[in-house]
Amino acid sequence: MGSLAAVLRHPDDLYPLLKLKMASRQAEKQIPPEPHWAFCYSMLHKVSRSFALVIQQLGTDLRNAVCIFYLVLRALDTVEDDTSIPTDVKVPILIAFHRHVYDREWHFSCGTKEYKVLMDQFHHVSTAFLELGKGYQDAIEDITKRMGAGMAKFICKEVESIDDYDEYCYYVAGLVGLGLSKLFYASGTEDLAPDSLSNSMGLFLQKTNIIRDYLEDINEIPKCRMFWPREIWSKYVNKLEDLKYEENSDKAVQCLNDMVTNALMHVEDCLKYMSALRDHAIFRFCAIPQIMAIGTLALCYNNIEVFRGVVKMRRGLTAKVIDRTNNMTDVYLAFYDFSNILKPKINKNDPNATKTLSRVEAIQKACMDSGVLNKRLSYFSSYWPLFSLTSLPPEQASSRITTIFNLLPGPSIVRPIKCLP
Ligand code: IN0
């Protein structure tokens, strides 16, 4: 659960945190009895705690397919990430991975901790895969094939241009979006989403991860590959690692803001994708990571801490997002409110200030145009303080108040807000 200090600072986190804890215990009790499914679901909980809960809420057949898809992708990722595997061994494994999932005998030992267990006991995943419906199997095979080939292409290739960056993110995350859309379609509950929108859903999440994980990735030993595109960072420093040195703080923040602005490009597509979903469980499964991503970007923007330590949304806020994301109104309000946290952080001296501002305003316009924002005060008003607003300068804290007032129906109505910092 969240740390005691965090809960004391945000007492209204307590209820969603307890609810999440109970849901997590409940989900652990519901692990299926068959050994291969038991392995898959307990592995899912180990590698992705909160996300596993949202997967667990999907209907049985789709849930099993998504669980296996998730583990196959994690396994592929483990091979890609393991720097101790020589390239001439790694590339053929990545390229043939889509065939290995049909082979109960296949395994390849690599990775560390829970990922090593996943790789060593991969036969449980293949056994479960072979029990999925043909439509699900075909979708997983197709995406694994394309992703493995894409990863193999990038093993020996640096991310130089923004096009390379988009292409790499397409292989490792955009294709996940295409695959999930196929699984939703195969489940019979959703129409098949356009590939470009499915791709954007993945790109938005992956670009957020790449931004947030700068320090962890650059400090990794043995040295890990970096995915910040040279076309962006070379405008600010000579070497990507220079961003972490204190003397380059101003340039580092400008570069970070450039990266965030680039990621924000995908938001309108993501809103479109989510607004077409019909099934409540599928909707939550898609919307929760997206809200976490816009929240993370709002937190990272103009924040030197990205180059000093871990910048993450607090656990209590994650619990609230999981608890309170139910429909498109929630999503529009969340995107609007998080954009409004980012907006006052734009410094007019930042080289991309105009571009960032126009991105944020376009997102807010898309949320406003949905027509649902004036129906409710703010879903996020109960999230206050989202990030410690008390540490914000007064003009930024007051901008949050303005956000809430802007959401009120009609200009003359002013409601008192209880939880001001
Ligand atoms: C995901 C995505 C994911 C979920 C829902 C819809 C999606 C549509 C397109 C693309 C990806 C979509 O979500 C997870 C979220 C996750 O794993 N969160 C972690 C937290 C964290 O910080 O990592 C958790 O532990 O809760 C995601 O990040 N990825 C992912 C992988 C497989 C599947 Cl099936 C769905 C990874 C990635 C690289 C962004 C695609």
Coordinates of C-alpha atoms and ligand atoms in Angstrom, one line a residue:
M1 CA 0.0 0.0 0.0
G2 CA 1.1 3.7 -0.2
S3 CA 3.5 4.8 2.5
L4 CA 2.0 6.0 5.7
A5 CA 3.5 9.5 5.2
A6 CA 1.8 9.7 1.8
V7 CA -1.5 8.5 3.2
L8 CA -1.3 11.1 6.0
R9 CA -0.7 13.8 3.5
H10 CA -3.6 12.5 1.3
P11 CA -6.1 11.0 3.7
D12 CA -8.7 10.6 0.9
D13 CA -6.3 8.1 -0.8
L14 CA -7.0 5.7 2.0
Y15 CA -10.4 4.3 0.8
P16 CA -9.3 3.6 -2.8
L17 CA -6.0 2.1 -1.5
L18 CA -7.9 -0.2 0.8
K19 CA -10.3 -1.1 -2.0
L20 CA -7.4 -1.8 -4.3
K21 CA -5.7 -4.0 -1.7
M22 CA -8.9 -6.0 -1.1
A23 CA -9.4 -6.4 -4.9
S24 CA -5.9 -7.6 -5.2
R25 CA -6.3 -10.2 -2.4
Q26 CA -9.6 -11.3 -4.0
A27 CA -7.9 -11.7 -7.4
E28 CA -5.1 -13.7 -5.9
K29 CA -7.6 -16.1 -4.4
Q30 CA -9.2 -16.5 -7.8
I31 CA -6.1 -18.0 -9.4
P32 CA -7.4 -21.0 -11.6
P33 CA -6.6 -24.5 -10.4
E34 CA -5.0 -25.9 -13.6
P35 CA -1.2 -25.6 -13.1
H36 CA -0.5 -23.8 -16.5
W37 CA -3.2 -21.2 -15.9
A38 CA -2.2 -20.8 -12.2
F39 CA 1.3 -20.1 -13.4
C40 CA 0.2 -17.6 -16.0
Y41 CA -2.1 -15.6 -13.6
S42 CA 0.4 -15.6 -10.7
M43 CA 3.1 -14.5 -13.1
L44 CA 0.8 -11.7 -14.4
H45 CA 0.3 -10.5 -10.8
K46 CA 4.1 -10.5 -10.2
V47 CA 5.1 -8.6 -13.3
S48 CA 2.2 -6.1 -13.3
R49 CA 0.3 -5.6 -10.1
S50 CA -2.3 -3.0 -10.7
F51 CA -2.6 -3.7 -14.4
A52 CA -3.3 -7.4 -13.6
L53 CA -6.3 -6.4 -11.6
V54 CA -7.8 -4.5 -14.6
I55 CA -7.1 -7.5 -16.9
Q56 CA -8.9 -9.7 -14.3
Q57 CA -12.1 -7.8 -14.8
L58 CA -12.4 -8.7 -18.5
G59 CA -14.8 -11.5 -19.5
T60 CA -13.2 -15.0 -19.1
D61 CA -12.2 -15.8 -22.7
L62 CA -10.8 -12.3 -23.5
R63 CA -9.1 -12.2 -20.1
N64 CA -7.3 -15.5 -20.8
A65 CA -6.2 -14.2 -24.3
V66 CA -5.0 -10.9 -22.9
C67 CA -3.1 -12.6 -20.0
I68 CA -1.3 -14.8 -22.5
F69 CA -0.7 -12.0 -25.0
Y70 CA 0.8 -9.9 -22.1
L71 CA 3.1 -12.8 -21.0
V72 CA 4.2 -13.6 -24.5
L73 CA 5.1 -9.9 -25.0
R74 CA 6.9 -9.8 -21.7
A75 CA 8.9 -12.9 -22.7
L76 CA 9.8 -11.3 -26.1
D77 CA 10.8 -8.2 -24.2
T78 CA 13.0 -10.2 -21.8
V79 CA 14.9 -11.6 -24.8
E80 CA 15.3 -8.2 -26.4
D81 CA 16.5 -6.6 -23.1
D82 CA 19.0 -9.2 -22.1
T83 CA 22.3 -7.7 -23.1
S84 CA 24.2 -10.9 -22.2
I85 CA 22.8 -12.7 -25.2
P86 CA 25.0 -12.3 -28.3
T87 CA 23.3 -10.6 -31.3
D88 CA 23.7 -13.7 -33.5
V89 CA 21.8 -15.8 -30.9
K90 CA 19.2 -13.1 -30.1
V91 CA 18.0 -12.1 -33.5
P92 CA 16.9 -15.6 -34.7
I93 CA 15.0 -16.1 -31.4
L94 CA 13.2 -12.8 -31.8
I95 CA 12.3 -13.6 -35.4
A96 CA 11.1 -17.1 -34.6
F97 CA 9.3 -16.3 -31.4
H98 CA 5.8 -16.5 -32.9
R99 CA 6.5 -20.1 -33.7
H100 CA 7.9 -21.0 -30.3
V101 CA 4.5 -20.2 -28.7
Y102 CA 3.0 -23.3 -30.4
D103 CA 5.8 -25.5 -29.1
R104 CA 5.3 -26.8 -25.5
E105 CA 8.9 -28.1 -25.4
W106 CA 10.5 -24.7 -26.3
H107 CA 12.3 -22.6 -23.7
F108 CA 15.2 -20.3 -23.6
S109 CA 16.8 -19.3 -20.3
C110 CA 17.5 -15.6 -19.9
G111 CA 16.4 -12.5 -17.9
T112 CA 16.5 -12.0 -14.2
K113 CA 14.2 -12.4 -11.2
E114 CA 10.5 -13.1 -12.1
Y115 CA 11.4 -12.8 -15.9
K116 CA 13.8 -15.7 -15.5
V117 CA 11.1 -17.8 -14.0
L118 CA 8.8 -16.8 -16.9
M119 CA 11.4 -17.8 -19.4
D120 CA 12.4 -21.0 -17.6
Q121 CA 8.8 -22.2 -17.4
F122 CA 7.5 -20.8 -20.7
H123 CA 5.9 -24.2 -21.4
H124 CA 3.0 -23.1 -19.1
V125 CA 2.4 -20.1 -21.3
S126 CA 2.5 -22.2 -24.5
T127 CA 0.2 -24.8 -23.0
A128 CA -2.3 -22.0 -22.1
F129 CA -1.9 -20.4 -25.5
L130 CA -2.8 -23.7 -27.2
E131 CA -6.1 -23.7 -25.3
L132 CA -7.2 -20.2 -26.6
G133 CA -9.7 -19.9 -29.5
K134 CA -8.2 -19.8 -33.0
G135 CA -9.1 -16.1 -33.5
Y136 CA -7.1 -15.1 -30.4
Q137 CA -4.2 -17.4 -31.3
D138 CA -4.0 -15.9 -34.8
A139 CA -4.0 -12.4 -33.5
I140 CA -1.2 -13.1 -30.9
E141 CA 0.9 -15.0 -33.4
D142 CA 0.6 -12.3 -36.1
I143 CA 1.6 -9.5 -33.6
T144 CA 4.4 -11.5 -32.1
K145 CA 5.8 -12.2 -35.6
R146 CA 5.8 -8.5 -36.6
M147 CA 7.1 -7.3 -33.2
G148 CA 9.9 -9.9 -33.1
A149 CA 11.0 -8.8 -36.6
G150 CA 10.9 -5.1 -35.6
M151 CA 12.9 -5.7 -32.5
A152 CA 15.5 -7.6 -34.4
K153 CA 15.7 -4.7 -36.9
F154 CA 16.4 -2.3 -34.0
I155 CA 19.0 -4.5 -32.2
C156 CA 21.7 -3.0 -34.3
K157 CA 20.1 0.3 -35.1
E158 CA 20.1 3.4 -33.0
V159 CA 17.1 5.6 -32.7
E160 CA 18.3 8.6 -34.7
S161 CA 15.4 10.5 -36.1
I162 CA 11.9 11.1 -34.9
D163 CA 10.7 8.7 -37.6
D164 CA 12.9 6.0 -36.1
Y165 CA 11.5 6.8 -32.7
D166 CA 7.9 6.4 -34.0
E167 CA 8.9 3.2 -35.9
Y168 CA 10.5 1.6 -32.8
C169 CA 7.6 2.6 -30.6
Y170 CA 5.3 1.1 -33.3
Y171 CA 7.1 -2.3 -33.0
V172 CA 7.1 -2.5 -29.3
A173 CA 3.8 -0.7 -28.4
G174 CA 1.8 0.3 -31.4
L175 CA 1.6 -3.3 -32.4
V176 CA 0.3 -4.1 -28.9
G177 CA -2.5 -1.7 -29.7
L178 CA -3.2 -3.4 -33.1
G179 CA -3.1 -6.8 -31.4
L180 CA -5.5 -5.8 -28.5
S181 CA -8.0 -4.3 -31.0
K182 CA -7.9 -7.7 -32.8
L183 CA -8.5 -9.5 -29.5
F184 CA -11.4 -7.2 -28.6
Y185 CA -12.9 -7.8 -32.1
A186 CA -12.4 -11.5 -31.8
S187 CA -14.3 -11.4 -28.4
G188 CA -17.3 -10.2 -30.4
T189 CA -17.9 -7.2 -28.2
E190 CA -16.1 -4.4 -30.2
D191 CA -15.8 -3.2 -33.8
L192 CA -12.3 -3.5 -35.2
A193 CA -10.6 -0.1 -34.5
P194 CA -8.5 1.6 -37.3
D195 CA -4.8 0.7 -37.1
S196 CA -3.7 4.3 -36.8
L197 CA -5.8 4.8 -33.6
S198 CA -4.7 1.5 -32.1
N199 CA -1.1 2.5 -32.8
S200 CA -1.5 5.9 -31.1
M201 CA -2.8 4.2 -28.0
G202 CA 0.5 2.2 -27.7
L203 CA 2.8 5.1 -28.8
F204 CA 1.3 7.4 -26.1
L205 CA 2.0 4.8 -23.3
Q206 CA 5.4 3.9 -24.6
K207 CA 6.7 7.4 -25.1
T208 CA 5.6 8.3 -21.6
N209 CA 7.5 5.3 -20.2
I210 CA 10.6 6.2 -22.3
I211 CA 10.5 9.8 -20.9
R212 CA 9.8 8.7 -17.3
D213 CA 12.5 6.0 -17.3
Y214 CA 15.4 8.2 -18.6
L215 CA 17.6 8.0 -15.4
E216 CA 16.9 4.3 -14.7
D217 CA 17.8 3.4 -18.3
I218 CA 20.9 5.6 -18.6
N219 CA 22.3 4.3 -15.3
E220 CA 21.6 0.6 -16.1
I221 CA 24.6 -1.7 -15.9
P222 CA 25.4 -3.3 -18.3
K223 CA 24.6 -0.3 -20.4
C224 CA 21.1 -0.5 -21.8
R225 CA 20.0 0.9 -25.2
M226 CA 18.4 4.3 -25.1
F227 CA 15.3 5.4 -27.0
W228 CA 15.4 9.2 -26.8
P229 CA 15.8 10.2 -30.5
R230 CA 19.1 12.0 -31.3
E231 CA 17.1 14.4 -33.5
I232 CA 15.6 15.8 -30.3
W233 CA 18.4 15.5 -27.7
S234 CA 21.2 16.7 -30.0
K235 CA 19.5 20.2 -30.1
Y236 CA 20.4 20.4 -26.4
V237 CA 23.5 18.4 -25.5
N238 CA 26.3 16.5 -27.3
K239 CA 25.7 13.2 -25.6
L240 CA 22.4 11.9 -24.2
E241 CA 24.0 11.1 -20.8
D242 CA 25.0 14.8 -20.4
L243 CA 21.3 15.5 -19.6
K244 CA 21.8 14.0 -16.1
Y245 CA 24.6 16.4 -15.1
E246 CA 23.7 19.3 -13.0
E247 CA 25.5 21.9 -15.1
N248 CA 23.1 21.0 -18.0
S249 CA 19.9 21.3 -16.0
D250 CA 18.4 24.1 -18.2
K251 CA 19.1 22.2 -21.4
A252 CA 17.9 18.9 -19.8
V253 CA 14.5 20.4 -18.9
Q254 CA 14.1 21.9 -22.4
C255 CA 14.9 18.6 -24.0
L256 CA 12.4 16.8 -21.6
N257 CA 9.7 19.4 -22.5
D258 CA 10.4 18.7 -26.2
M259 CA 9.9 15.0 -25.6
V260 CA 6.7 15.5 -23.7
T261 CA 5.4 17.8 -26.4
N262 CA 6.1 15.0 -29.0
A263 CA 4.2 12.5 -26.8
L264 CA 1.2 14.8 -26.5
M265 CA 0.7 14.5 -30.3
H266 CA -1.1 11.2 -29.8
V267 CA -3.7 12.3 -27.3
E268 CA -6.5 13.2 -29.7
D269 CA -6.2 9.8 -31.4
C270 CA -6.3 8.0 -28.0
L271 CA -9.5 9.9 -27.0
K272 CA -11.1 8.9 -30.3
Y273 CA -10.1 5.3 -29.8
M274 CA -11.5 5.1 -26.3
S275 CA -14.7 7.0 -27.2
A276 CA -15.6 4.2 -29.7
L277 CA -15.4 1.4 -27.1
R278 CA -18.7 -0.2 -25.9
D279 CA -17.8 -2.8 -23.3
H280 CA -17.3 -1.4 -19.8
A281 CA -14.5 -3.8 -18.8
I282 CA -12.6 -3.3 -22.1
F283 CA -13.1 0.5 -21.7
R284 CA -11.5 0.5 -18.2
F285 CA -8.7 -1.8 -19.3
C286 CA -7.8 0.8 -22.0
A287 CA -8.6 4.0 -20.2
I288 CA -6.7 3.4 -16.9
P289 CA -3.2 3.2 -18.4
Q290 CA -4.0 6.3 -20.6
I291 CA -5.0 8.4 -17.7
M292 CA -1.9 7.2 -15.8
A293 CA 0.2 8.3 -18.8
I294 CA -1.3 11.8 -19.1
G295 CA -0.8 12.2 -15.3
T296 CA 2.8 11.1 -15.5
L297 CA 3.5 13.5 -18.4
A298 CA 1.9 16.4 -16.4
L299 CA 4.2 15.4 -13.5
C300 CA 7.3 15.1 -15.6
Y301 CA 6.9 18.2 -17.7
N302 CA 9.5 20.9 -16.8
N303 CA 10.6 18.7 -13.9
I304 CA 14.3 18.3 -13.3
E305 CA 13.6 15.4 -11.0
V306 CA 13.2 13.2 -14.0
F307 CA 17.0 13.4 -14.3
R308 CA 17.6 13.0 -10.6
G309 CA 15.3 10.1 -9.4
V310 CA 12.1 8.3 -9.9
V311 CA 9.1 10.5 -10.9
K312 CA 5.9 8.5 -10.6
M313 CA 2.3 9.2 -9.7
R314 CA 1.8 8.2 -6.0
R315 CA 0.2 4.9 -5.3
G316 CA -2.9 6.5 -3.8
L317 CA -3.6 8.4 -7.0
T318 CA -3.2 5.2 -9.1
A319 CA -5.7 3.6 -6.8
K320 CA -8.1 6.5 -7.4
V321 CA -7.7 6.2 -11.1
I322 CA -8.5 2.5 -11.0
D323 CA -11.5 3.1 -8.7
R324 CA -13.0 6.1 -10.6
T325 CA -12.5 5.5 -14.3
N326 CA -15.8 4.3 -15.7
N327 CA -16.8 6.3 -18.7
M328 CA -15.7 8.8 -21.3
T329 CA -16.8 11.7 -19.1
D330 CA -14.2 10.5 -16.5
V331 CA -11.6 10.3 -19.3
Y332 CA -12.3 13.8 -20.7
L333 CA -12.3 15.3 -17.3
A334 CA -9.0 13.6 -16.4
F335 CA -7.3 14.7 -19.6
Y336 CA -8.6 18.2 -19.2
D337 CA -7.6 18.5 -15.6
F338 CA -4.1 17.0 -16.1
S339 CA -3.5 19.2 -19.1
N340 CA -4.4 22.1 -16.9
I341 CA -1.7 21.0 -14.4
L342 CA 0.8 21.0 -17.2
K343 CA -0.3 24.3 -18.8
P344 CA 0.9 26.8 -16.1
K345 CA 4.3 25.0 -16.1
I346 CA 5.0 26.1 -19.6
N347 CA 7.7 28.8 -19.4
K348 CA 7.5 31.3 -22.2
N349 CA 11.3 31.1 -22.6
D350 CA 11.2 27.4 -23.4
P351 CA 12.1 26.9 -27.1
N352 CA 9.0 24.8 -27.6
A353 CA 6.6 26.8 -25.5
T354 CA 4.3 27.8 -28.3
K355 CA 4.1 24.3 -29.7
T356 CA 3.4 22.8 -26.2
L357 CA 0.8 25.3 -25.5
S358 CA -1.0 24.7 -28.8
R359 CA -0.9 20.9 -28.1
V360 CA -2.4 21.4 -24.6
E361 CA -5.1 23.7 -26.0
A362 CA -5.9 21.2 -28.8
I363 CA -6.3 18.5 -26.1
Q364 CA -8.5 20.7 -24.0
K365 CA -10.6 21.7 -27.0
A366 CA -11.2 18.0 -27.9
C367 CA -12.3 17.4 -24.3
M368 CA -14.5 20.5 -24.3
D369 CA -16.0 19.6 -27.7
S370 CA -17.2 16.3 -26.3
G371 CA -19.9 18.4 -24.6
V372 CA -19.7 16.5 -21.3
L373 CA -17.3 18.7 -19.3
N374 CA -19.9 21.2 -18.2
K375 CA -22.2 18.5 -16.8
R376 CA -19.9 17.8 -13.9
L377 CA -17.7 19.9 -11.7
S378 CA -14.6 17.8 -12.0
Y379 CA -14.0 14.1 -11.5
F380 CA -10.6 15.1 -10.3
S381 CA -11.7 17.7 -7.8
S382 CA -11.8 14.8 -5.4
Y383 CA -8.2 14.0 -6.3
W384 CA -6.9 17.1 -4.8
P385 CA -4.1 17.7 -4.1
L386 CA -3.2 15.8 -7.2
F387 CA 0.5 16.5 -6.8
S388 CA 1.4 18.3 -3.7
L389 CA -0.2 21.6 -4.7
T390 CA 1.0 23.2 -1.5
S391 CA 4.5 23.1 -3.1
L392 CA 3.3 24.9 -6.2
P393 CA 3.7 28.7 -6.5
P394 CA 0.4 30.5 -5.8
E395 CA -0.2 31.3 -9.5
Q396 CA -0.1 27.6 -10.4
A397 CA -2.3 26.5 -7.5
S398 CA -4.8 29.2 -8.4
S399 CA -4.8 28.0 -12.0
R400 CA -6.2 24.7 -10.7
I401 CA -9.0 26.6 -9.1
T402 CA -9.6 28.3 -12.4
T403 CA -9.8 24.9 -14.1
I404 CA -12.6 23.9 -11.8
F405 CA -14.4 27.2 -12.3
N406 CA -14.0 26.8 -16.0
L407 CA -15.8 23.5 -15.8
L408 CA -18.8 25.0 -14.1
P409 CA -22.0 25.3 -16.1
G410 CA -22.4 29.0 -16.9
P411 CA -20.2 31.9 -15.9
S412 CA -22.2 33.1 -12.9
I413 CA -22.1 30.0 -10.8
V414 CA -19.3 29.8 -8.3
R415 CA -19.3 26.8 -6.0
P416 CA -17.1 26.6 -2.9
I417 CA -14.4 24.0 -3.3
K418 CA -13.8 22.1 -0.1
C419 CA -10.4 20.7 -0.5
L420 CA -8.2 23.6 -1.5
P421 CA -4.6 23.2 -0.4
Ligands
IN0_1 C1 -0.2 -3.0 -22.5 C2 -0.8 -1.6 -22.2 C3 -2.2 -1.4 -22.8 C4 -3.3 -1.5 -22.1 C5 -4.6 -1.2 -22.6 C6 -4.7 -0.8 -23.9 C7 -3.6 -0.7 -24.7 C8 -3.7 -0.3 -26.1 C9 -2.6 -0.1 -26.8 C10 -1.3 -0.4 -26.3 C11 -1.2 -0.8 -25.0 C12 -2.3 -0.9 -24.2 O1 -0.8 -1.2 -20.9 C13 0.2 -1.6 -20.0 C14 0.1 -0.9 -18.7 C15 1.0 -1.5 -17.6 O2 1.6 -2.5 -17.8 N1 1.2 -0.8 -16.5 C16 2.1 -1.2 -15.5 C17 2.6 0.1 -14.9 C18 3.9 0.5 -15.5 O3 4.3 1.6 -15.0 O4 4.5 -0.2 -16.3 C19 1.5 -1.9 -14.3 O5 2.3 -2.6 -13.7 O6 0.4 -1.7 -14.0 C20 1.6 -1.3 -20.7 O7 2.3 -0.5 -20.2 N2 2.0 -2.1 -21.7 C21 1.1 -3.1 -22.3 C22 1.7 -4.4 -22.6 C23 0.9 -5.4 -23.0 C24 -0.5 -5.2 -23.1 CL1 -1.4 -6.6 -23.6 C25 -1.1 -4.0 -22.9 C26 3.3 -2.0 -22.3 C27 3.5 -1.1 -23.6 C28 4.9 -1.2 -24.0 C29 3.1 0.4 -23.3 C30 2.6 -1.6 -24.7

